[in-house]
C-alpha cells in the first residue's frame, strides 16, 4: 500500500552562519571535537562577525526547545554543559538570532526578515565519564559460547565489546583518542543492548572485519565494554576508559597444540604473491583456524590488528600475501579443532614482511566552504589486485590523517553522516607522500519522522528505509529511544517505510524533498507487533552441536541474523511473511537455504540444520574493467558478485539424508535405515578452456537433479 502524504515542509532559504568545529578545553588539553564532557569548557565558533546569537539545543533534529545558551562574543563564545544543565546524551544545536524553537520556524522568520541569521544545525554529544559496570562472564566458566553482560549508562546509545586472547590495557591520549596496549582481538561487537552472545555479528556492525575466533578450552580471555553514541559510526566511540575483565573457559583442551613450521623464528620475507603457512598435523584434529595479525606500535605501546583469518582441513594454507600484507611485523597462530568443536591454540609464530611502500596524508573538508571535517570514516581498496587494508581509518581529532600503503592504485571512500559519500582514486608511489583531498558535499535536505507500535508507543532501533524512485538507490535511518529518525539526503523523490524484527512493516509513503528543505512527516509510521519466534539446533554430520554458526533470515530488504550457542541452539524473532533461512560457518558445507511461510503468533521450534564439517575454502578476486575520463583502462574490484560452484570433473558426496513421511511427522536417518553412509549427490562433468580465457564447465549428469548445467568463467589477464 502506498500513501501520498503531505509533509510539513520548511521553506528554501540557505543558512547564513558558517560554523567551525567546536574547541574544547579539557584539563591541560585543547581538542577540536563534538564530543563534550560535563565540565569541559566548550567554545562555539563561527566565521562571520555577529553579535547577539543564541545556541538553541534539542534532543530531536530540527526541534530546539530544551536549552538556549546566549553567545557572548562576535565570532566565538564558551559554556560548560554542567552549568547549562545538559545531561549525558545526543543533541542537536543551531546557532541563530531567532527566538523560534524549530528549524522550520527559524526559516519562516528568515523568509520575512532578512536580518534573521542561522546556521546549519549540527549534532554533538555530552558523553558520560562513567564506564559500564561489567557483570559477566568472570572467573572460570563452562559455557562454550558465553553471554557478555553489563549495566547500562543513562544517555549512552550503544556499547562496544572488545575481547582479546592476551592481557591488554586502555588509556586516554591527550588528544582524546584511546591507546590500547597488548590487544590481540578475537571478537569485537557494537550493540544497543546490555548483553551480547559471543560471536554475534550484524551486517551494519562497523567493528566486525572477520568472523570471531573459536574460544579454546583452558584459555583465559580478557575483555572490556566501551560507551558509544552511534549505532553505526565508530567516530562516536567514547574515549572514557573502562575496566578490563577476564574469564577462563573450563578445563584444558584434549587436543595437542599445533607445532608451527613456516614462517617462524622471526622470518624475514620479501615481497611475493603468496605465502604458504604450514604446521604439523594434530592427532584427532578435523580442521584448523589460522589467524594472522599485524603488530602496530607507537610511542611505546604495541597491539595487534587482525589482517587474515581462515579455516582449513589441511596442515597448510596459502595466503595471498600481496593482498594481505604491507611492510611490517606480523604474528600468527593456529587453533586445532576436533569433531566436537573443542580446540587447542598454538604458540605465536612471528615474521616480518617487506614490500615497496609509500606514505599518504588525507584531509577531509567541506566542499562548500573548505572548512575542516572531523570524525570521517575512510576506507581504501586496491584497484589493481594489491593490498587491501583490513580496517577503516577515522580522524576523530583533526581533519588530517597519515599512514602508509603498499605501492599501487587505490580508491579512497569517505563517509560521514550528513554528507554524501565520495570516492577518489589515489596512486601510492615509493619514496613519496600522496596528498589526498577528500571534499565532502553536505547533504542539503533532511527528512524527520517517528515510528510507533500499534499502541502508540515509540519504537527504538527500528529501521526506516528510503528508496530513491528515480535512481533506485537505498538509504537507511535508525530510530532512537523516542522512535525519532532523521536522515540527510539529496533532493529527490523517495519511497519510505519502517520495519523491525518481530513487527509487521509499515505502509510506505512517497514524498519529494527539495534542496535546503527539512521535511517533518506529521503522521508516525506504525509497525504492528506480530512477533513470530522460530528456533532450532545446528549439528554436524555426527549429531554434535555446532557453535558459532550464523543463521540469517531474509525477507525483501529485511535481514536478521544470530549465532548458535554452545549447544548449537538458536532463536530468531521475525514477522509475518515468507522468509529465506540460510546457515553458514567457515569450514563447513552449508545446506541450501530454506523458505518458511510465517504467520503472526507462530512459535516454531525444531528448525534444525546439519552442517558438513571439513569443507575446504576457495578464495579469489572478481574484477571488472572500466574506462576513465582520460581514456585509460583500469581494473576495479566488483562487490556483491555471486559466485556459484558446481563440480566439473565428477564428485561423490556422502552425508546423512533424512526420510520424511507423507504426514510430515515421521523422520529417520537413512544411515540408520541402511546401516551406513549413502551418497547424497553425484555429478559428472567436463571443463573446457576456449581462447585461453573462457572456461566453460558442463555438468552432464547429476543425482538427484538429473539435469544438465553450464558454468562460465572469464579470466582477465
Coordinates of C-alpha atoms in Angstrom, one line a residue, residues 72-348:
X72 CA 28.8 36.5 24.4
X73 CA 31.3 37.2 21.5
X74 CA 31.2 38.2 17.9
X75 CA 32.9 35.0 16.5
X76 CA 33.0 32.6 19.5
X77 CA 31.6 32.0 22.9
X78 CA 32.1 29.4 25.6
X79 CA 30.0 27.4 28.1
X80 CA 30.2 24.3 30.3
X81 CA 27.5 21.7 29.8
X82 CA 27.2 21.2 33.6
X83 CA 26.5 24.9 34.1
X84 CA 23.8 24.9 31.5
X85 CA 22.4 21.6 32.9
X86 CA 22.8 19.4 29.8
X87 CA 22.9 15.7 30.9
X88 CA 24.6 12.9 29.0
X89 CA 23.1 12.3 25.6
X90 CA 23.0 13.1 21.9
X91 CA 21.9 16.6 21.0
X92 CA 21.2 18.9 18.0
X93 CA 22.0 22.6 18.0
X94 CA 21.6 25.6 15.8
X95 CA 23.2 29.0 16.1
X96 CA 20.7 31.7 15.4
X97 CA 19.5 35.2 16.1
X98 CA 15.9 34.0 16.2
X99 CA 13.9 33.1 19.3
X100 CA 12.0 30.4 17.5
X101 CA 12.4 26.8 18.7
X102 CA 12.2 24.8 15.5
X103 CA 14.2 24.9 12.3
X104 CA 11.1 25.4 10.2
X105 CA 10.0 28.4 12.3
X106 CA 13.5 29.9 12.0
X107 CA 13.5 29.6 8.2
X108 CA 10.0 31.0 8.0
X109 CA 11.1 34.0 10.1
X110 CA 14.2 34.4 7.8
X111 CA 11.9 34.5 4.8
X112 CA 10.1 37.6 6.0
X113 CA 13.1 39.2 7.9
X114 CA 16.4 39.2 6.1
X115 CA 18.1 40.2 9.3
X116 CA 17.4 36.8 10.9
X117 CA 20.6 34.7 10.9
X118 CA 21.0 31.0 11.4
X119 CA 23.5 28.1 10.8
X120 CA 23.0 24.6 9.6
X121 CA 22.1 22.5 12.7
X122 CA 24.8 20.1 14.0
X123 CA 24.9 17.1 16.3
X124 CA 27.0 17.0 19.4
X125 CA 27.5 14.6 22.3
X126 CA 27.7 15.1 26.0
X127 CA 29.4 11.9 27.0
X128 CA 29.3 10.1 30.3
X129 CA 32.5 10.0 32.3
X130 CA 31.3 6.7 33.8
X131 CA 32.1 3.4 32.1
X132 CA 29.8 0.3 32.1
X133 CA 30.0 -2.0 35.1
X134 CA 30.8 -5.5 33.8
X135 CA 28.6 -8.3 35.2
X136 CA 29.6 -11.5 33.2
X137 CA 31.4 -13.6 32.3
X138 CA 34.1 -13.7 35.0
X139 CA 36.2 -16.4 36.7
X140 CA 36.0 -20.0 35.3
X141 CA 33.0 -20.7 33.1
X142 CA 31.7 -23.8 31.4
X143 CA 29.7 -22.1 28.6
X144 CA 31.5 -22.7 25.3
X145 CA 29.7 -19.6 23.9
X146 CA 29.3 -17.1 26.9
X147 CA 26.9 -14.2 27.1
X148 CA 28.5 -10.9 28.0
X149 CA 26.5 -8.6 30.3
X150 CA 27.0 -5.1 31.7
X151 CA 25.0 -2.3 33.3
X152 CA 23.6 0.5 31.2
X153 CA 24.7 4.1 31.4
X154 CA 21.9 6.8 31.0
X155 CA 22.3 8.6 27.8
X156 CA 24.6 6.1 26.1
X157 CA 23.3 4.9 22.7
X158 CA 25.4 1.7 22.2
X159 CA 28.3 -0.3 23.6
X160 CA 31.4 -1.7 22.1
X161 CA 32.6 -5.1 23.4
X162 CA 36.2 -5.9 22.8
X163 CA 37.6 -9.4 23.6
X164 CA 41.3 -10.3 23.5
X165 CA 43.3 -13.6 23.8
X166 CA 46.0 -11.6 25.6
X167 CA 46.0 -9.1 28.5
X168 CA 45.7 -5.5 27.4
X169 CA 45.3 -2.0 28.8
X170 CA 43.5 1.1 27.7
X171 CA 44.5 4.7 28.4
X172 CA 43.4 8.0 27.0
X173 CA 45.7 10.2 25.0
X174 CA 45.9 13.9 25.4
X175 CA 44.2 14.4 22.0
X176 CA 41.1 12.5 23.2
X177 CA 41.9 9.1 21.5
X178 CA 42.4 5.8 23.2
X179 CA 45.8 4.0 23.4
X180 CA 45.3 0.2 23.6
X181 CA 48.4 -1.8 24.6
X182 CA 48.7 -5.6 24.3
X183 CA 45.4 -6.3 22.5
X184 CA 45.1 -9.4 20.4
X185 CA 41.5 -9.3 19.3
X186 CA 39.3 -12.4 18.8
X187 CA 35.9 -10.6 18.7
X188 CA 34.6 -7.1 18.6
X189 CA 30.9 -6.1 18.5
X190 CA 28.8 -2.9 18.7
X191 CA 25.3 -3.3 20.2
X192 CA 22.5 -1.2 21.6
X193 CA 21.7 -3.9 24.2
X194 CA 23.3 -4.5 27.6
X195 CA 24.2 -8.1 26.7
X196 CA 25.7 -10.0 23.7
X197 CA 26.2 -13.6 22.9
X198 CA 29.9 -14.2 21.9
X199 CA 30.2 -14.1 18.1
X200 CA 27.1 -12.1 17.4
X201 CA 27.5 -10.0 14.2
X202 CA 25.4 -7.9 12.0
X203 CA 25.9 -6.5 8.5
X204 CA 25.9 -2.9 9.8
X205 CA 28.3 -3.6 12.6
X206 CA 31.3 -1.3 11.9
X207 CA 33.6 -3.2 14.3
X208 CA 33.3 -6.6 12.6
X209 CA 36.0 -7.3 10.0
X210 CA 36.4 -11.0 10.5
X211 CA 34.4 -13.9 11.9
X212 CA 35.0 -14.4 15.6
X213 CA 37.7 -16.9 16.6
X214 CA 36.6 -20.0 18.5
X215 CA 37.2 -19.9 22.2
X216 CA 39.6 -22.6 23.4
X217 CA 39.2 -24.7 26.4
X218 CA 41.6 -23.9 29.3
X219 CA 42.4 -20.5 27.8
X220 CA 41.9 -17.1 29.6
X221 CA 40.4 -14.2 27.7
X222 CA 40.3 -10.5 28.5
X223 CA 37.6 -8.0 27.6
X224 CA 36.1 -4.6 28.1
X225 CA 33.0 -2.6 27.3
X226 CA 33.2 1.0 26.0
X227 CA 30.4 3.6 25.6
X228 CA 29.4 4.7 22.1
X229 CA 26.9 7.3 20.9
X230 CA 26.1 5.9 17.5
X231 CA 24.7 2.6 16.3
X232 CA 26.8 2.5 13.1
X233 CA 29.6 5.2 13.3
X234 CA 32.8 4.5 15.1
X235 CA 33.6 8.2 15.1
X236 CA 31.3 8.4 18.2
X237 CA 33.2 5.8 20.3
X238 CA 33.9 7.3 23.7
X239 CA 37.5 7.7 24.9
X240 CA 36.3 7.2 28.6
X241 CA 38.3 4.1 29.7
X242 CA 36.7 1.1 31.2
X243 CA 37.9 -1.7 33.4
X244 CA 39.3 -5.0 32.0
X245 CA 37.6 -8.2 33.0
X246 CA 38.7 -11.8 32.3
X247 CA 37.4 -15.3 32.3
X248 CA 38.8 -18.8 31.7
X249 CA 36.9 -21.4 29.6
X250 CA 36.7 -24.7 31.5
X251 CA 39.3 -27.4 31.6
X252 CA 42.3 -27.7 29.4
X253 CA 41.8 -28.8 25.8
X254 CA 42.1 -32.5 24.9
X255 CA 43.9 -31.9 21.6
X256 CA 47.6 -31.2 21.4
X257 CA 48.7 -27.8 20.2
X258 CA 49.8 -27.5 16.6
X259 CA 53.6 -27.0 16.1
X260 CA 54.1 -24.2 13.6
X261 CA 56.6 -24.9 10.7
X262 CA 56.6 -21.8 8.5
X263 CA 57.1 -18.9 8.8
X264 CA 58.6 -18.9 12.3
X265 CA 61.7 -17.7 14.1
X266 CA 61.1 -14.0 13.1
X267 CA 61.4 -15.0 9.4
X268 CA 62.1 -12.1 7.0
X269 CA 60.0 -12.4 3.9
X270 CA 60.5 -10.2 0.8
X271 CA 57.5 -9.3 -1.4
X272 CA 55.9 -12.3 -3.1
X273 CA 52.4 -13.1 -4.4
X274 CA 51.6 -15.9 -1.9
X275 CA 52.9 -17.4 1.3
X276 CA 52.1 -20.9 2.4
X277 CA 51.7 -21.1 6.1
X278 CA 52.5 -24.6 7.5
X279 CA 52.1 -26.5 10.7
X280 CA 52.3 -30.1 11.9
X281 CA 49.3 -32.4 11.9
X282 CA 47.5 -32.7 15.3
X283 CA 46.1 -36.1 16.0
X284 CA 42.2 -36.2 16.0
X285 CA 42.1 -32.6 14.7
X286 CA 39.4 -32.2 12.0
X287 CA 40.2 -28.6 11.0
X288 CA 42.4 -25.7 11.8
X289 CA 41.7 -21.9 12.2
X290 CA 44.6 -19.7 11.0
X291 CA 44.7 -16.2 12.3
X292 CA 47.3 -13.5 11.3
X293 CA 47.9 -10.2 13.0
X294 CA 49.9 -7.1 12.1
X295 CA 51.8 -5.7 15.1
X296 CA 51.1 -2.0 15.5
X297 CA 53.4 0.1 17.7
X298 CA 53.6 3.8 18.6
X299 CA 55.0 5.7 21.5
X300 CA 55.8 2.6 23.5
X301 CA 52.5 0.7 23.1
X302 CA 52.0 -2.4 21.0
X303 CA 48.8 -4.1 19.9
X304 CA 47.7 -6.5 17.2
X305 CA 45.3 -5.9 14.3
X306 CA 43.8 -9.0 12.6
X307 CA 44.5 -9.0 8.9
X308 CA 43.6 -12.5 7.9
X309 CA 41.5 -15.4 9.2
X310 CA 40.5 -18.7 7.6
X311 CA 39.6 -22.3 8.3
X312 CA 41.1 -25.4 6.5
X313 CA 41.1 -29.2 7.0
X314 CA 44.8 -29.2 5.9
X315 CA 48.0 -28.6 7.7
X316 CA 48.8 -25.7 5.4
X317 CA 47.1 -22.7 3.9
X318 CA 48.2 -20.4 1.1
X319 CA 47.6 -16.8 1.9
X320 CA 47.5 -14.1 -0.9
X321 CA 50.4 -12.1 0.6
X322 CA 50.2 -9.2 -1.9
X323 CA 46.6 -8.5 -0.9
X324 CA 47.0 -9.1 2.9
X325 CA 50.4 -7.7 3.9
X326 CA 52.2 -4.4 3.8
X327 CA 55.7 -3.9 5.2
X328 CA 55.7 -4.6 8.9
X329 CA 55.9 -7.2 11.7
X330 CA 53.3 -9.9 11.9
X331 CA 52.5 -12.8 14.1
X332 CA 50.1 -15.8 13.7
X333 CA 48.7 -18.8 15.5
X334 CA 46.6 -21.9 14.7
X335 CA 43.7 -23.3 16.6
X336 CA 43.2 -27.1 16.1
X337 CA 39.5 -28.2 16.2
X338 CA 38.2 -31.7 16.8
X339 CA 34.8 -33.1 15.8
X340 CA 33.2 -31.8 19.0
X341 CA 34.4 -28.3 18.4
X342 CA 37.0 -28.4 21.2
X343 CA 40.3 -26.7 20.3
X344 CA 43.8 -26.1 21.2
X345 CA 45.9 -23.0 20.5
X346 CA 49.5 -23.0 19.2
X347 CA 52.1 -20.6 20.3
X348 CA 52.6 -17.4 18.2

